[in-house]
Short mmCIF file of C-alpha atoms in Angstrom, two decimals:
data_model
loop_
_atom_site.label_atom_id
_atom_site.label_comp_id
_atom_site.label_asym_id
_atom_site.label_seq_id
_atom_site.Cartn_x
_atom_site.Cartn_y
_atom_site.Cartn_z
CA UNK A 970 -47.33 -2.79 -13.80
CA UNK A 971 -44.70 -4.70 -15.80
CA UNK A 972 -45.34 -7.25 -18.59
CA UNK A 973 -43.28 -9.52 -16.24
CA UNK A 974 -45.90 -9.17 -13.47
CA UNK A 975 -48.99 -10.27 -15.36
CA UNK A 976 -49.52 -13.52 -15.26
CA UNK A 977 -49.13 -14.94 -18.86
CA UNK A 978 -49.50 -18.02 -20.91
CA UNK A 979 -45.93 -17.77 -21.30
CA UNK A 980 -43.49 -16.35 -18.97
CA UNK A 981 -42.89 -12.67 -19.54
CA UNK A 982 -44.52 -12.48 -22.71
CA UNK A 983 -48.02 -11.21 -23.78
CA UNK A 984 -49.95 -13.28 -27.08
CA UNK A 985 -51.76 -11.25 -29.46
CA UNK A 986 -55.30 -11.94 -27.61
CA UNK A 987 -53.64 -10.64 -24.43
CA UNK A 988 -51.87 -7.90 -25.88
CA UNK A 989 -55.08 -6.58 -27.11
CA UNK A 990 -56.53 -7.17 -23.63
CA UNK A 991 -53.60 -4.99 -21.83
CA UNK A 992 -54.05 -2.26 -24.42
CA UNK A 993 -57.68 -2.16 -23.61
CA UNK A 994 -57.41 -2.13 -19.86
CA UNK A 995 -58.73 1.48 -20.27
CA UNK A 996 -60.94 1.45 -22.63
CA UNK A 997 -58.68 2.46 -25.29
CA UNK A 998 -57.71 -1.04 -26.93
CA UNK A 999 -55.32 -0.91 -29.92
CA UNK A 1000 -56.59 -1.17 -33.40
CA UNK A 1001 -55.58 -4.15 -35.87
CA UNK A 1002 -53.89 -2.25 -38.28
CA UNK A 1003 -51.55 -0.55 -35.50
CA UNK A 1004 -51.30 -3.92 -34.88
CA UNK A 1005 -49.71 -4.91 -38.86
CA UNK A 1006 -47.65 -1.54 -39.17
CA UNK A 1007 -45.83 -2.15 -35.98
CA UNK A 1008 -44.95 -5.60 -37.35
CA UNK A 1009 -44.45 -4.57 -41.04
CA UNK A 1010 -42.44 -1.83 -40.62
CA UNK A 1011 -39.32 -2.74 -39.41
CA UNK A 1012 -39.94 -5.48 -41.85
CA UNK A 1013 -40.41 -3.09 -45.18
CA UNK A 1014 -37.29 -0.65 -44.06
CA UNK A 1015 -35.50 -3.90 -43.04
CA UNK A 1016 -37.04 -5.63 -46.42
CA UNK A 1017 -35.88 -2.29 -48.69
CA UNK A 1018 -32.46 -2.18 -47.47
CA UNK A 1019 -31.41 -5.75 -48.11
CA UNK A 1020 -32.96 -5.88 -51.61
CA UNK A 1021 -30.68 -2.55 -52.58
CA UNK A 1022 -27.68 -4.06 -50.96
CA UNK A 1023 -27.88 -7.49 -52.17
CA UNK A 1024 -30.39 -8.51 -55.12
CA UNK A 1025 -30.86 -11.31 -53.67
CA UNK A 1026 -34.49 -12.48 -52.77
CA UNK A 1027 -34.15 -15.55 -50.46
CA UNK A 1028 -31.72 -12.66 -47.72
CA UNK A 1029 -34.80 -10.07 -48.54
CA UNK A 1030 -37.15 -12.86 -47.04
CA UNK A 1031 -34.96 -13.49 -44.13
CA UNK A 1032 -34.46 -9.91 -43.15
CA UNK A 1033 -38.24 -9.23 -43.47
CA UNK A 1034 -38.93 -12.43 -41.47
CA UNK A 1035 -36.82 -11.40 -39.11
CA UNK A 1036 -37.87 -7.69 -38.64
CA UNK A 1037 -41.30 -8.78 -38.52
CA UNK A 1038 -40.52 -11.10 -35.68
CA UNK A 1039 -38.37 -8.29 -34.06
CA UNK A 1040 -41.75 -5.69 -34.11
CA UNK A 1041 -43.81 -8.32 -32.56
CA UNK A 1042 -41.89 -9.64 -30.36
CA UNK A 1043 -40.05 -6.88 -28.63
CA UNK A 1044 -41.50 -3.29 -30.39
CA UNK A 1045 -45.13 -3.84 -29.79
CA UNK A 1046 -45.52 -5.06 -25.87
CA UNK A 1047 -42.84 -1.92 -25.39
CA UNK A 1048 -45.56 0.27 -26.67
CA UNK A 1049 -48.76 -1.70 -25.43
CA UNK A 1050 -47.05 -1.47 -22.15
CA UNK A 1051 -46.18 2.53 -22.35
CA UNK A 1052 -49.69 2.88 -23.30
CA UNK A 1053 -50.96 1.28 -20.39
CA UNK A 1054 -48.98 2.55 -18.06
CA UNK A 1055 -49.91 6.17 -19.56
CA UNK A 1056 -53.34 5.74 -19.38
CA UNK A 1057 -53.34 3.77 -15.78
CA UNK A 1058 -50.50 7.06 -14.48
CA UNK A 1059 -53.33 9.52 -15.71
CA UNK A 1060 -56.30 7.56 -14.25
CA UNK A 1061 -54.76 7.31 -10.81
CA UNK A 1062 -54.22 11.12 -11.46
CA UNK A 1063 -57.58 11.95 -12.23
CA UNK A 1064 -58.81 10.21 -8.93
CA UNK A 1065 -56.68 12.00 -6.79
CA UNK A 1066 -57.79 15.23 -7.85
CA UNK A 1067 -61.43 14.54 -7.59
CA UNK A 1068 -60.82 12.56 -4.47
CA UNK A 1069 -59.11 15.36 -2.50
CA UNK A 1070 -61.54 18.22 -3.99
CA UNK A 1071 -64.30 15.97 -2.55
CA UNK A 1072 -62.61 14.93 0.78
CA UNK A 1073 -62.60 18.84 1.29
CA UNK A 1074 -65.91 19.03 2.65
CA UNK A 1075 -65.63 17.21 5.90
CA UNK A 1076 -69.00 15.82 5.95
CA UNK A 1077 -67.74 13.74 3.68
CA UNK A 1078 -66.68 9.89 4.27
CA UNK A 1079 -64.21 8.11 2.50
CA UNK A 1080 -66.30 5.63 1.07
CA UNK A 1081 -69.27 8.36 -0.04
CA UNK A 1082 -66.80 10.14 -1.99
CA UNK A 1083 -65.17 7.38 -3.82
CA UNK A 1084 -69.19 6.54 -4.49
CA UNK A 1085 -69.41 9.94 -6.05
CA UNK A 1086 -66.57 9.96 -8.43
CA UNK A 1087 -66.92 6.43 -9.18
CA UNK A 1088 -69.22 7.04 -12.51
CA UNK A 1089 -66.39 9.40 -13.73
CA UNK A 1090 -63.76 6.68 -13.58
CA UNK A 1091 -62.97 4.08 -15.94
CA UNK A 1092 -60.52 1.13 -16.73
CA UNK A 1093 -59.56 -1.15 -13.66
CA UNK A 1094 -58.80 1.46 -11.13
CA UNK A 1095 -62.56 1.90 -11.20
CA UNK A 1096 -63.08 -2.16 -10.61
CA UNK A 1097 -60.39 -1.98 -8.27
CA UNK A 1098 -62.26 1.26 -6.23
CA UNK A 1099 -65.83 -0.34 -6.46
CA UNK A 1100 -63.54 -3.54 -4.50
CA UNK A 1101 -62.69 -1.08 -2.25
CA UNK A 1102 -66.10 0.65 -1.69
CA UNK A 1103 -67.40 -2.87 -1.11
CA UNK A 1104 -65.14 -3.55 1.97
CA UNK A 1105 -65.88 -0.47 3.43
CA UNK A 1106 -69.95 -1.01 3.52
CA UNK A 1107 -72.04 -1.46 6.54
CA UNK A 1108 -70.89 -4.23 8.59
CA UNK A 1109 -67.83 -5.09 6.69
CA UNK A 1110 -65.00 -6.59 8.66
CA UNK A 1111 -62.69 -4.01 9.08
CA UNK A 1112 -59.84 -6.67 8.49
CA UNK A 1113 -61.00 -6.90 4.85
CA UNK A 1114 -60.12 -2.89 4.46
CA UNK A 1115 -56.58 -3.40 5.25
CA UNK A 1116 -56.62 -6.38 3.32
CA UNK A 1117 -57.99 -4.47 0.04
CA UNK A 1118 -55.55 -1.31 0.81
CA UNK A 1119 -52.76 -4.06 0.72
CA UNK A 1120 -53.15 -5.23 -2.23
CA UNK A 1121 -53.63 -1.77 -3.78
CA UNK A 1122 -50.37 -0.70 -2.76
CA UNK A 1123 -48.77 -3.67 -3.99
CA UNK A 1124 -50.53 -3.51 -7.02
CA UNK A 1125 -49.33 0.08 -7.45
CA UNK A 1126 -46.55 0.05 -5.52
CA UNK A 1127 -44.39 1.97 -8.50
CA UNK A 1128 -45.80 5.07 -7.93
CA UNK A 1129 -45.59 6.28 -4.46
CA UNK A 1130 -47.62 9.39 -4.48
CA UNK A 1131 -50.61 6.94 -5.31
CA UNK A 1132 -49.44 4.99 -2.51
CA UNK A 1133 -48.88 7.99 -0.01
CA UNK A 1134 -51.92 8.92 -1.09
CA UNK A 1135 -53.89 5.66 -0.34
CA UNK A 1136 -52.24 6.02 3.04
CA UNK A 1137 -53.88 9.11 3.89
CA UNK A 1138 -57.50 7.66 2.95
CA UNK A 1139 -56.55 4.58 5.16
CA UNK A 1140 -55.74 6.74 8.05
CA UNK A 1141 -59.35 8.86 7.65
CA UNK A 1142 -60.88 5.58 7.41
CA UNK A 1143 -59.56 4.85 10.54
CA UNK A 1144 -59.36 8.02 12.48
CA UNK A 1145 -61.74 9.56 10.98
CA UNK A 1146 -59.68 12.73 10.81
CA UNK A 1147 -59.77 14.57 7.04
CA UNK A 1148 -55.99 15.31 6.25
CA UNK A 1149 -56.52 17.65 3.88
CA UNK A 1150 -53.61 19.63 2.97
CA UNK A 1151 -51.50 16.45 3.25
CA UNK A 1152 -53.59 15.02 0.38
CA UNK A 1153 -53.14 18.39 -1.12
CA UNK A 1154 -49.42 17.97 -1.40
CA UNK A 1155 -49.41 14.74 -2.74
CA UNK A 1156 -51.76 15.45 -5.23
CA UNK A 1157 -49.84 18.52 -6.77
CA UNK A 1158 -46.82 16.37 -6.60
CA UNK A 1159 -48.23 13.78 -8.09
CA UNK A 1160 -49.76 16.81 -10.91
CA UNK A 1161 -45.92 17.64 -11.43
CA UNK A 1162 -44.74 14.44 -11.63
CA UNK A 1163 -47.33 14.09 -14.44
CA UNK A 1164 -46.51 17.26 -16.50
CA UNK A 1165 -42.37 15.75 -16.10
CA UNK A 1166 -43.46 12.60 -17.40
CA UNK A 1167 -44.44 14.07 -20.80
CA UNK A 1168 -41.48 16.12 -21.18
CA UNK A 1169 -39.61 13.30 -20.60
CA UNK A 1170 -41.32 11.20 -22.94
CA UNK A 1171 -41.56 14.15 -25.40
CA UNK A 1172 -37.73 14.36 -25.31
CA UNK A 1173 -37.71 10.43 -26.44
CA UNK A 1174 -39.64 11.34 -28.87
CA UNK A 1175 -37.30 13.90 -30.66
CA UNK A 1176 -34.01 11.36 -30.36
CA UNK A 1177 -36.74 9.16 -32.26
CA UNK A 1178 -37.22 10.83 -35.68
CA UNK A 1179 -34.05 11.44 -35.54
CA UNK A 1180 -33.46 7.63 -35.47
CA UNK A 1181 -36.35 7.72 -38.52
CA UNK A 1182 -34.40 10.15 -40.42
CA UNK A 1183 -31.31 8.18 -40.10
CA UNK A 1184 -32.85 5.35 -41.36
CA UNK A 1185 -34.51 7.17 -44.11
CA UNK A 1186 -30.84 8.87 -44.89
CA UNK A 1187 -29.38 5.42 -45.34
CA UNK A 1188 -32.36 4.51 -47.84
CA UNK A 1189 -31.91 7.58 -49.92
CA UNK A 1190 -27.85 7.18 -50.24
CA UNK A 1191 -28.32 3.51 -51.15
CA UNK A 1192 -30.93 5.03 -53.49
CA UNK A 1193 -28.26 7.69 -55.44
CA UNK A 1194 -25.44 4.36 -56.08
CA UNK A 1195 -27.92 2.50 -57.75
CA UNK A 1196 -28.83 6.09 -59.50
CA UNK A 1197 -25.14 6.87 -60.33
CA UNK A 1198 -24.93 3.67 -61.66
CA UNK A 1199 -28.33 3.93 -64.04
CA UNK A 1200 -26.17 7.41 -65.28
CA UNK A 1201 -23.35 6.29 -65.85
CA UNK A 1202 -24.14 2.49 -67.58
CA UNK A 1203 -28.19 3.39 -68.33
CA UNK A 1204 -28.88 0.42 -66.16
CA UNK A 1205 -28.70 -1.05 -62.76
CA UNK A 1206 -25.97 -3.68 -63.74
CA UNK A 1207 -22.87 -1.57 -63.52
CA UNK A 1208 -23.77 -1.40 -59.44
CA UNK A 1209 -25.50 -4.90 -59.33
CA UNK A 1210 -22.35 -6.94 -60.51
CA UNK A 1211 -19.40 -4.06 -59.27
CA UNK A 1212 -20.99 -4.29 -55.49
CA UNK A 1213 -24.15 -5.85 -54.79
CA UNK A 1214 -23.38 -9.43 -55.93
CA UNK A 1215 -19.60 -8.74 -55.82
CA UNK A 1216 -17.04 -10.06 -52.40
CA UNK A 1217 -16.61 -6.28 -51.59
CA UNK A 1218 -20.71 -5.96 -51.37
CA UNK A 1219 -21.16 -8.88 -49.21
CA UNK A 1220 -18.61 -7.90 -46.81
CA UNK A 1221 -19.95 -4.96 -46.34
CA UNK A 1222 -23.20 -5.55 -45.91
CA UNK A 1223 -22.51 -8.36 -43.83
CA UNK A 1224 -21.00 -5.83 -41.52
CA UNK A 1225 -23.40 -2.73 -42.36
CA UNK A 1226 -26.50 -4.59 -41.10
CA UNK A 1227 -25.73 -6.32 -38.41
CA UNK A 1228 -24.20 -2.91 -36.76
CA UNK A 1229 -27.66 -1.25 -38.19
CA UNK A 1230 -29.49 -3.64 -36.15
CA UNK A 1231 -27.05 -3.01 -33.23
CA UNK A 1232 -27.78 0.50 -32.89
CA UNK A 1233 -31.30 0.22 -33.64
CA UNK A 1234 -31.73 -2.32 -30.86
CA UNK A 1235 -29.94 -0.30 -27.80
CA UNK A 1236 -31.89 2.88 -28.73
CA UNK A 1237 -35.07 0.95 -28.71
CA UNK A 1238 -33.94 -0.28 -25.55
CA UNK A 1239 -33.01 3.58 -24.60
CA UNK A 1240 -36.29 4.50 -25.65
CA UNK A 1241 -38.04 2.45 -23.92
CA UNK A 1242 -36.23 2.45 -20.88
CA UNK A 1243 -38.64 4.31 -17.93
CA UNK A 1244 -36.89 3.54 -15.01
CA UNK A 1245 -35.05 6.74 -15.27
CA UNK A 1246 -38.52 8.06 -14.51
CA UNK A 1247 -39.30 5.73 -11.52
CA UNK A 1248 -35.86 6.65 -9.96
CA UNK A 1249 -36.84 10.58 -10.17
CA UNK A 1250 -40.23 9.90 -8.42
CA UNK A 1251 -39.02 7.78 -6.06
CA UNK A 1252 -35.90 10.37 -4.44
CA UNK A 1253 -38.78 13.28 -5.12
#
């Protein structure tokens, strides 16, 4: 599910309060202070740059500002989002593993099993199975279990294992035949699919600090002028007025940081970027 498709107090953003809600969908809701360093630090590296460059306080504020606004805008619902689409990817998981080592005794029904695996799930696929357990009691109009499977596939329609899979339990409930080994398949698909995911995602994460210690590379070579110049003159002046504060320094850090930014944006959008992922699943 995509930020875009919850229905928000603002289009196609999240607030704070329902930020916090998203991130807790699973019972793993982000803390505060994740909260303030994913808003303060682009704001401090952003903050540290422009007060080496320039000496000038009121372009410090605005950068920080700025970079603040950047983290909590666009870097935090990226990762509130990756979070709960982690946690939701490896809940649906976990349910199709129990679910088909259940299903394999056939004296089992659809809806006992779900019953039994029920206390062992958690988040909203756990509301959203104890919805479908409910249609599927005693009595229960038969037009309300298509209704519910619906709406489960359209609510997970991105992955389409779960949805293959949801098929199969559709077609027991009304044929009563146990497709096993077809449930089988899907479910060790879906367990390789998994295990891809976090290679992928582990591969992001090395182009990442390498991103960091770019950024950290650019700090510490800032850091050695301002050092020549403290050798050279004892003080900070010989850099302050010869760059910083001079035509030659404004020009060039009126072109350094805006490219900064530049690259810093489309590798965040890189980064965060999944769809690669969805394609691979999809043409499985």
């Amino acid at each position: 599910m995509k930020i875009s498709q919850i229905e928000t107090q603002k289009k196609n953003y999240l607030d704070l309060e329902e930020l916090y809600a998203l991130s807790a969908a699973y019972g793993n809701g982000m803390q505060r202070k994740e909260v303030v360093r994913l808003i303060a630090m682009p704001a401090l590296v952003i903050g540290i740059m422009l007060g080496f460059l320039t000496y000038l306080w009121w372009v410090v504020l605005i950068g920080m500002a700025f970079a603040g606004w950047y983290g909590y805008r666009k870097i935090l619902p990226k990762i509130v989002q990756r979070r709960y689409e982690t946690e939701a990817l490896a809940a649906r998981n976990h349910f199709m593993n129990t679910m088909t080592q259940v299903m394999a005794d056939p004296s089992k029904t659809v809806i006992r099993s779900i019953e039994h695996i029920l206390p062992r799930m958690r988040g909203e696929l756990q509301t959203d199975m104890s919805e479908l357990v409910a249609s599927l009691a005693i009595g229960a109009d038969m037009q309300l279990v298509i209704d519910t499977m619906k709406k489960l596939n359209e609510k997970y329609h991105e992955d389409v294992l779960f949805c293959q899979y949801l098929e199969q339990l559709e077609t027991t409930i009304h044929e009563g035949k146990h497709n096993v080994s077809s449930m089988q398949d899907l479910t060790q698909h879906h367990n390789d699919m998994l295990q891809k995911r976090k290679l992928f995602f582990a591969a992001k994460d090395d182009y990442l600090r390498g991103v960091k210690l770019m950024s950290t590379m650019i700090i510490g070579l800032i850091g050695m002028f301002h050092l020549s110049s403290y050798v050279m003159g004892n003080n900070f002046e010989m850099y302050i007025d010869g760059f910083a504060r001079s035509m030659v320094g404004y020009i060039t850090t009126g072109i350094y940081v805006p490219i900064y930014f530049l690259i810093i944006n489309r590798f965040l959008k890189n980064y965060f970027d999944d769809s690669v992922m969805e394609v691979a699943v999809r043409t499985k």
